[in-house]
Amino acid sequence: MHEIVVSDLFDINNTKDYTLSIQINLGGFSFSIISSELDLIAYKNIPLTITNARFLPRRFEEWCESEDILKMQFKEVSFIYDSREYTLIPDKYYESSQNYNLLKTVLDIDEEAETEANKVDNLDLWIVYRFPKLLKVRIGQRFPMIKLLHPLKNCLENIPHIEPKENGIILLFNSNYLNLILFRQDKFLMANSFPILHRNDVIFYTFSVLKQYHLSVADSKVFFTGKIPDEEKTIHELKNYFPATKFLEPSKKINVRDDIFKMPKYHLYSLLSSI
């Protein structure tokens, strides 16, 4: 049984002043609740093994029924759908790209899915991603006023500062894949997702991307965040290969009490950054 972790600041009669963030992917569901003073006051993670996105709407509905706290009213609700299936489109081409036949050549769009899009203002890009139609209906029924977000959005809007001539790599880990973002001197170069079956896959894909762009490992700084599979060994491997590594914590300044929420802040990266 996975219990909700609640701070003594949480007031069940005051949820209309709180912000709820929900994250969902094939590896399970999680949510956080933030007070108006920007304190994390509740968190729950429910690991699951969901084999296909078509099963998400039913599991989401069952989960909402079982979680009484999700039936309360909140000031704001954000929904982070952790999809591997996305593409990045420059703003000047975004309108013309909305042709269904064009999008289905790069995304697995069918009668069970549609596209959702998030604007990345600082890069003049759109993240266009596959979203199950029935899941969107279920979300709308439960939470009429909601922000739909891809976890990549916050990473791209908050690229860390690095020194001139350095390469930057962000590894945003999820249940069974990672998003890899490459940039140089604050200039965005690429973002892509890769399946992760073993920690060696992380090193392989990171090196492959650097080689593709003819960039040196010695000049590269790695930032990693999210729920890292085989965490201790994966981090050890990264530190062995790269001269500079750093945990990437949430971009929003949320107060998290370590004595109550006994996990690193980077585990909560997407949830806390969505506020």
mmCIF file of N, CA, C and O in Angstrom, residues 77 138-147:
data_model
loop_
_atom_site.group_PDB
_atom_site.id
_atom_site.type_symbol
_atom_site.label_atom_id
_atom_site.label_comp_id
_atom_site.label_asym_id
_atom_site.label_seq_id
_atom_site.Cartn_x
_atom_site.Cartn_y
_atom_site.Cartn_z
ATOM 1 N N VAL A 77 -5.222 23.249 -11.075
ATOM 2 C CA VAL A 77 -4.824 21.860 -11.284
ATOM 3 C C VAL A 77 -3.979 21.779 -12.558
ATOM 4 O O VAL A 77 -4.379 22.275 -13.611
ATOM 5 N N ARG A 138 -11.711 11.885 -19.793
ATOM 6 C CA ARG A 138 -11.794 11.544 -18.366
ATOM 7 C C ARG A 138 -11.217 12.661 -17.497
ATOM 8 O O ARG A 138 -11.771 12.997 -16.441
ATOM 9 N N ILE A 139 -10.114 13.236 -17.932
ATOM 10 C CA ILE A 139 -9.507 14.336 -17.180
ATOM 11 C C ILE A 139 -10.458 15.531 -17.130
ATOM 12 O O ILE A 139 -10.674 16.146 -16.078
ATOM 13 N N GLY A 140 -11.046 15.862 -18.289
ATOM 14 C CA GLY A 140 -11.973 16.990 -18.358
ATOM 15 C C GLY A 140 -13.200 16.802 -17.487
ATOM 16 O O GLY A 140 -13.729 17.772 -16.914
ATOM 17 N N GLN A 141 -13.671 15.565 -17.360
ATOM 18 C CA GLN A 141 -14.821 15.296 -16.505
ATOM 19 C C GLN A 141 -14.481 15.484 -15.029
ATOM 20 O O GLN A 141 -15.302 15.958 -14.244
ATOM 21 N N ARG A 142 -13.267 15.099 -14.654
ATOM 22 C CA ARG A 142 -12.840 15.196 -13.254
ATOM 23 C C ARG A 142 -12.386 16.606 -12.893
ATOM 24 O O ARG A 142 -12.643 17.096 -11.802
ATOM 25 N N PHE A 143 -11.660 17.239 -13.827
ATOM 26 C CA PHE A 143 -11.038 18.533 -13.552
ATOM 27 C C PHE A 143 -11.300 19.462 -14.738
ATOM 28 O O PHE A 143 -10.488 19.535 -15.660
ATOM 29 N N PRO A 144 -12.424 20.181 -14.720
ATOM 30 C CA PRO A 144 -12.791 21.007 -15.881
ATOM 31 C C PRO A 144 -11.780 22.090 -16.219
ATOM 32 O O PRO A 144 -11.553 22.398 -17.385
ATOM 33 N N MET A 145 -11.167 22.710 -15.216
ATOM 34 C CA MET A 145 -10.202 23.783 -15.450
ATOM 35 C C MET A 145 -8.811 23.244 -15.143
ATOM 36 O O MET A 145 -8.393 23.169 -13.988
ATOM 37 N N ILE A 146 -8.081 22.862 -16.173
ATOM 38 C CA ILE A 146 -6.814 22.187 -15.951
ATOM 39 C C ILE A 146 -5.793 22.596 -17.010
ATOM 40 O O ILE A 146 -6.156 22.884 -18.151
ATOM 41 N N LYS A 147 -4.525 22.663 -16.607
ATOM 42 C CA LYS A 147 -3.423 22.883 -17.549
ATOM 43 C C LYS A 147 -2.855 21.530 -17.938
ATOM 44 O O LYS A 147 -2.493 20.734 -17.072
#
